[in-house]
Amino acid sequence: MYAKPDSTPMTARVARAGDAMDAALKSLSYPTADGSLPETVRDLNGMRNDNAPALTPVRPVEVAPQPPSAQRVPNEIALGRPSREEAEAAVRTLLRWAGDDPTREGLVDTPARVVKAYDQLFGGYRQDADALLERVFEEVEGYSDVVLVRDIPFYSHCEHHMVPFMGLAHIAYYPTKGVVGLSKLARVVDTFARRLQTQETMTAQIADVIESILKPRGVAVMVEAEHLCMAMRGVQKAGVSTITTQFKGVFKTDPNEQVRFLTLVRNKG
């Protein structure tokens, strides 16, 4: 037995071999320079390869937005900031809307006084809480126990009604690389209080900046305040106290540390 010779003409056999070669080339996929495959894969001859496997598009990594408390330094407030004259004119408008005459003797200087008062009441927008904590005293004879500053008075304004709320802040932290001046913690409270605020956000901001700059083993913050927007308007319930807390580090992971903090805050003896 012997193989029957192929009677196909030589030109036809060459063409058939070429077709097989093209089919093989079209099945190849070549990555791009960055290692990924193009959406339309081409073979060595630049021909489109429709047999390439479908590629799953790579979705960009979604980054969760930062909470408001992360923005400790507000955006440039001078950008588009009204002039003092414009601010005083706005106060006159509010006086007229309230039903009074801004040109009468008792109110003629009120717009200027209000603008001057706002410059102080909301001076926290121009202060950098991070910078307040940059100077650390490392020579503390190896002290590593808790540092507690309690009963820090503050005055702030509710961002919903621009009505004051006031109270006390208590701050504790476990130092690692050193301690910060005690007055600086009070200044941090003032920095965030002298902005339009919610008590919850202010509590988180104080804890965040201390943790970020001092790198302590733990931070605990308690804020207790009375809100005049609840006492003077709306439900009109005076004397109601609101308490918020924020725990980080060992204060967050160890319930015993939370109990110790709360005990130290409440023990006035």
Short mmCIF file of C-alpha atoms in Angstrom, two decimals:
data_model
loop_
_atom_site.label_atom_id
_atom_site.label_comp_id
_atom_site.label_asym_id
_atom_site.label_seq_id
_atom_site.Cartn_x
_atom_site.Cartn_y
_atom_site.Cartn_z
CA MET A 1 0.00 0.00 0.00
CA TYR A 2 1.26 3.44 -0.75
CA ALA A 3 -0.16 6.94 -0.45
CA LYS A 4 -1.89 8.19 -3.48
CA PRO A 5 -0.11 11.22 -4.80
CA ASP A 6 -1.98 14.53 -4.40
CA SER A 7 -3.23 15.46 -7.84
CA THR A 8 -4.14 19.01 -6.73
CA PRO A 9 -2.25 21.53 -8.82
CA MET A 10 0.71 23.15 -7.11
CA THR A 11 -0.81 26.65 -7.21
CA ALA A 12 -3.96 25.47 -5.45
CA ARG A 13 -1.94 23.71 -2.75
CA VAL A 14 0.10 26.88 -2.11
CA ALA A 15 -3.06 28.97 -1.84
CA ARG A 16 -4.60 26.45 0.59
CA ALA A 17 -1.49 26.54 2.77
CA GLY A 18 -1.59 30.34 2.77
CA ASP A 19 -5.20 30.31 3.95
CA ALA A 20 -4.27 28.01 6.83
CA MET A 21 -1.40 30.30 7.78
CA ASP A 22 -3.71 33.36 7.78
CA ALA A 23 -6.22 31.56 9.98
CA ALA A 24 -3.48 30.67 12.45
CA LEU A 25 -2.21 34.24 12.55
CA LYS A 26 -5.70 35.61 13.10
CA SER A 27 -6.12 33.45 16.20
CA LEU A 28 -3.16 35.10 17.92
CA SER A 29 -3.60 37.96 20.44
CA TYR A 30 -0.81 40.41 21.03
CA PRO A 31 -0.71 42.59 24.16
CA THR A 32 -0.10 46.32 23.97
CA ALA A 33 2.87 48.08 25.50
CA ASP A 34 1.24 48.28 28.93
CA GLY A 35 0.51 44.54 28.98
CA SER A 36 -3.21 44.80 28.21
CA LEU A 37 -4.95 43.56 25.10
CA PRO A 38 -6.47 46.11 22.75
CA GLU A 39 -10.22 46.03 22.26
CA THR A 40 -9.70 45.07 18.61
CA VAL A 41 -6.83 42.59 18.43
CA ARG A 42 -4.77 42.50 15.25
CA ASP A 43 -2.44 39.83 13.89
CA LEU A 44 1.08 40.24 12.59
CA ASN A 45 -0.19 41.46 9.22
CA GLY A 46 -2.29 44.18 10.89
CA MET A 47 -5.49 42.27 10.15
CA ARG A 48 -8.42 42.38 12.57
CA ASN A 49 -8.92 39.26 14.67
CA ASP A 50 -12.63 38.76 15.26
CA ASN A 51 -11.96 35.49 17.07
CA ALA A 52 -10.21 37.19 20.00
CA PRO A 53 -11.88 36.59 23.37
CA ALA A 54 -14.07 39.36 24.68
CA LEU A 55 -12.23 41.54 27.19
CA THR A 56 -13.84 42.63 30.45
CA PRO A 57 -13.35 46.38 30.87
CA VAL A 58 -11.34 47.34 33.94
CA ARG A 59 -13.37 49.57 36.22
CA PRO A 60 -11.57 52.43 37.93
CA VAL A 61 -11.08 52.05 41.67
CA GLU A 62 -13.75 54.05 43.49
CA VAL A 63 -12.41 56.07 46.41
CA ALA A 64 -14.89 56.88 49.14
CA PRO A 65 -15.27 60.62 49.70
CA GLN A 66 -13.71 62.02 52.84
CA PRO A 67 -16.05 62.91 55.66
CA PRO A 68 -16.51 66.58 56.41
CA SER A 69 -14.38 66.19 59.52
CA ALA A 70 -11.37 65.37 57.37
CA GLN A 71 -11.32 68.88 55.93
CA ARG A 72 -9.79 70.62 58.91
CA VAL A 73 -8.68 73.69 56.96
CA PRO A 74 -11.55 75.11 54.87
CA ASN A 75 -11.07 76.12 51.27
CA GLU A 76 -9.76 79.61 50.66
CA ILE A 77 -12.47 81.79 52.17
CA ALA A 78 -11.12 84.91 50.49
CA LEU A 79 -12.20 83.56 47.10
CA GLY A 80 -15.35 85.48 46.27
CA ARG A 81 -15.66 86.74 49.84
CA PRO A 82 -17.97 89.77 50.07
CA SER A 83 -16.57 93.09 51.15
CA ARG A 84 -17.29 94.55 54.58
CA GLU A 85 -19.66 97.04 52.95
CA GLU A 86 -21.59 94.21 51.28
CA ALA A 87 -21.81 92.33 54.58
CA GLU A 88 -23.15 95.41 56.37
CA ALA A 89 -25.72 95.91 53.62
CA ALA A 90 -26.87 92.31 54.13
CA VAL A 91 -27.39 93.01 57.84
CA ARG A 92 -29.54 96.04 56.98
CA THR A 93 -31.62 93.82 54.72
CA LEU A 94 -32.16 91.35 57.56
CA LEU A 95 -33.13 94.18 59.91
CA ARG A 96 -35.75 95.39 57.43
CA TRP A 97 -36.97 91.81 56.92
CA ALA A 98 -37.33 91.42 60.70
CA GLY A 99 -39.62 94.47 60.64
CA ASP A 100 -37.40 97.24 62.00
CA ASP A 101 -35.85 100.40 60.59
CA PRO A 102 -32.06 100.13 60.18
CA THR A 103 -31.80 103.94 59.94
CA ARG A 104 -33.13 104.66 63.43
CA GLU A 105 -30.68 105.76 66.11
CA GLY A 106 -30.42 102.43 67.93
CA LEU A 107 -29.76 100.42 64.75
CA VAL A 108 -27.76 102.79 62.57
CA ASP A 109 -24.42 101.33 63.73
CA THR A 110 -25.71 97.78 64.22
CA PRO A 111 -24.59 96.44 60.79
CA ALA A 112 -20.98 97.47 61.47
CA ARG A 113 -21.13 95.94 64.96
CA VAL A 114 -22.57 92.67 63.65
CA VAL A 115 -19.89 92.34 60.98
CA LYS A 116 -17.17 93.03 63.54
CA ALA A 117 -18.69 90.47 65.89
CA TYR A 118 -18.92 87.87 63.10
CA ASP A 119 -15.24 88.41 62.37
CA GLN A 120 -14.50 87.17 65.90
CA LEU A 121 -17.29 84.61 66.30
CA PHE A 122 -16.30 82.84 63.06
CA GLY A 123 -12.57 83.43 63.27
CA GLY A 124 -12.00 79.67 63.24
CA TYR A 125 -12.20 79.67 59.46
CA ARG A 126 -8.88 81.51 59.37
CA GLN A 127 -7.11 79.28 61.90
CA ASP A 128 -5.18 76.08 61.20
CA ALA A 129 -5.74 73.47 63.90
CA ASP A 130 -2.86 71.33 62.59
CA ALA A 131 -0.35 74.13 63.17
CA LEU A 132 -1.47 74.52 66.78
CA LEU A 133 -0.26 71.01 67.61
CA GLU A 134 3.04 70.98 65.74
CA ARG A 135 5.22 71.87 68.76
CA VAL A 136 5.61 68.82 71.00
CA PHE A 137 7.51 68.67 74.30
CA GLU A 138 9.45 65.42 74.33
CA GLU A 139 11.25 65.88 77.67
CA VAL A 140 8.49 64.59 79.92
CA GLU A 141 10.60 62.10 81.93
CA GLY A 142 9.12 59.10 80.18
CA TYR A 143 5.51 59.97 81.00
CA SER A 144 3.16 57.77 78.98
CA ASP A 145 -0.07 57.73 80.99
CA VAL A 146 -3.25 59.57 80.09
CA VAL A 147 -3.36 63.35 79.75
CA LEU A 148 -6.83 64.79 80.36
CA VAL A 149 -7.97 68.37 79.92
CA ARG A 150 -11.59 68.74 80.95
CA ASP A 151 -14.19 71.49 81.25
CA ILE A 152 -12.94 73.50 78.25
CA PRO A 153 -15.69 76.09 77.64
CA PHE A 154 -16.67 76.88 74.05
CA TYR A 155 -19.24 78.87 72.10
CA SER A 156 -20.29 77.85 68.61
CA HIS A 157 -23.14 78.38 66.14
CA CYS A 158 -25.51 75.82 64.70
CA GLU A 159 -25.03 75.64 60.95
CA HIS A 160 -28.75 75.02 60.43
CA HIS A 161 -30.13 78.17 62.08
CA MET A 162 -26.98 80.19 62.91
CA VAL A 163 -28.10 80.19 66.54
CA PRO A 164 -25.51 79.66 69.32
CA PHE A 165 -24.80 76.46 71.16
CA MET A 166 -22.33 76.35 74.01
CA GLY A 167 -20.92 73.97 76.56
CA LEU A 168 -17.82 72.10 77.68
CA ALA A 169 -15.29 69.90 75.87
CA HIS A 170 -13.17 67.19 77.51
CA ILE A 171 -10.06 65.78 75.79
CA ALA A 172 -7.80 62.89 76.78
CA TYR A 173 -4.91 61.23 74.96
CA TYR A 174 -2.08 58.78 75.58
CA PRO A 175 1.15 60.45 74.39
CA THR A 176 3.79 58.59 72.43
CA LYS A 177 6.44 60.99 71.12
CA GLY A 178 5.69 63.72 73.64
CA VAL A 179 3.02 66.04 74.99
CA VAL A 180 1.55 69.24 73.62
CA GLY A 181 0.97 72.44 75.55
CA LEU A 182 -2.32 72.22 77.41
CA SER A 183 -3.50 75.57 76.11
CA LYS A 184 -3.13 74.24 72.56
CA LEU A 185 -5.90 71.72 73.14
CA ALA A 186 -8.19 74.55 74.24
CA ARG A 187 -7.23 76.50 71.12
CA VAL A 188 -8.06 73.49 68.95
CA VAL A 189 -11.53 73.43 70.49
CA ASP A 190 -11.95 77.16 69.78
CA THR A 191 -10.75 76.76 66.20
CA PHE A 192 -13.52 74.33 65.33
CA ALA A 193 -16.13 75.94 67.58
CA ARG A 194 -15.74 79.32 65.87
CA ARG A 195 -17.25 78.02 62.66
CA LEU A 196 -20.77 77.10 61.62
CA GLN A 197 -21.01 73.64 63.11
CA THR A 198 -22.89 70.62 64.23
CA GLN A 199 -21.84 69.23 67.59
CA GLU A 200 -21.23 65.80 66.08
CA THR A 201 -18.87 67.16 63.40
CA MET A 202 -16.98 69.34 65.86
CA THR A 203 -16.39 66.36 68.16
CA ALA A 204 -15.01 64.29 65.30
CA GLN A 205 -12.80 67.14 64.04
CA ILE A 206 -11.14 67.62 67.42
CA ALA A 207 -10.35 63.91 67.72
CA ASP A 208 -9.17 63.65 64.11
CA VAL A 209 -6.63 66.46 64.30
CA ILE A 210 -5.15 65.24 67.60
CA GLU A 211 -4.76 61.72 66.24
CA SER A 212 -3.30 62.93 62.95
CA ILE A 213 -0.69 65.31 64.37
CA LEU A 214 0.30 63.83 67.75
CA LYS A 215 0.03 60.12 66.78
CA PRO A 216 -1.04 59.11 70.30
CA ARG A 217 -1.95 55.60 71.41
CA GLY A 218 -5.48 56.78 71.89
CA VAL A 219 -7.72 59.86 71.87
CA ALA A 220 -11.01 60.46 73.65
CA VAL A 221 -13.22 63.51 73.18
CA MET A 222 -16.50 64.34 74.89
CA VAL A 223 -18.56 67.44 74.12
CA GLU A 224 -21.64 68.42 76.09
CA ALA A 225 -23.65 71.46 75.07
CA GLU A 226 -26.96 73.25 75.15
CA HIS A 227 -28.37 74.33 71.80
CA LEU A 228 -30.33 77.57 71.75
CA CYS A 229 -31.94 76.55 68.47
CA MET A 230 -33.76 73.99 70.62
CA ALA A 231 -34.31 76.31 73.59
CA MET A 232 -35.35 79.54 71.80
CA ARG A 233 -37.23 78.20 68.78
CA GLY A 234 -38.90 75.04 67.56
CA VAL A 235 -39.69 72.77 70.50
CA GLN A 236 -38.44 75.48 72.95
CA LYS A 237 -37.04 73.15 75.61
CA ALA A 238 -34.44 74.99 77.67
CA GLY A 239 -31.82 73.22 79.76
CA VAL A 240 -31.56 70.15 77.52
CA SER A 241 -27.98 68.88 77.26
CA THR A 242 -26.56 67.01 74.26
CA ILE A 243 -23.50 64.77 74.70
CA THR A 244 -21.28 63.48 71.89
CA THR A 245 -18.14 61.34 72.13
CA GLN A 246 -15.39 60.19 69.80
CA PHE A 247 -12.90 57.44 70.67
CA LYS A 248 -9.75 56.46 68.78
CA GLY A 249 -6.93 54.00 69.36
CA VAL A 250 -6.96 52.25 72.73
CA PHE A 251 -10.00 54.25 73.81
CA LYS A 252 -11.93 52.70 70.94
CA THR A 253 -10.70 49.13 71.30
CA ASP A 254 -10.62 48.84 75.09
CA PRO A 255 -13.93 49.44 76.93
CA ASN A 256 -11.99 49.77 80.20
CA GLU A 257 -10.23 52.83 78.82
CA GLN A 258 -13.57 54.38 77.94
CA VAL A 259 -14.80 53.77 81.48
CA ARG A 260 -11.62 55.34 82.87
CA PHE A 261 -12.04 58.40 80.68
CA LEU A 262 -15.69 58.88 81.62
CA THR A 263 -14.87 58.40 85.30
CA LEU A 264 -12.11 61.01 85.20
CA VAL A 265 -14.41 63.46 83.42
CA ARG A 266 -17.25 63.01 85.90
CA ASN A 267 -15.14 62.77 89.06
CA LYS A 268 -14.88 66.39 90.12
CA GLY A 269 -13.41 65.54 93.54
#
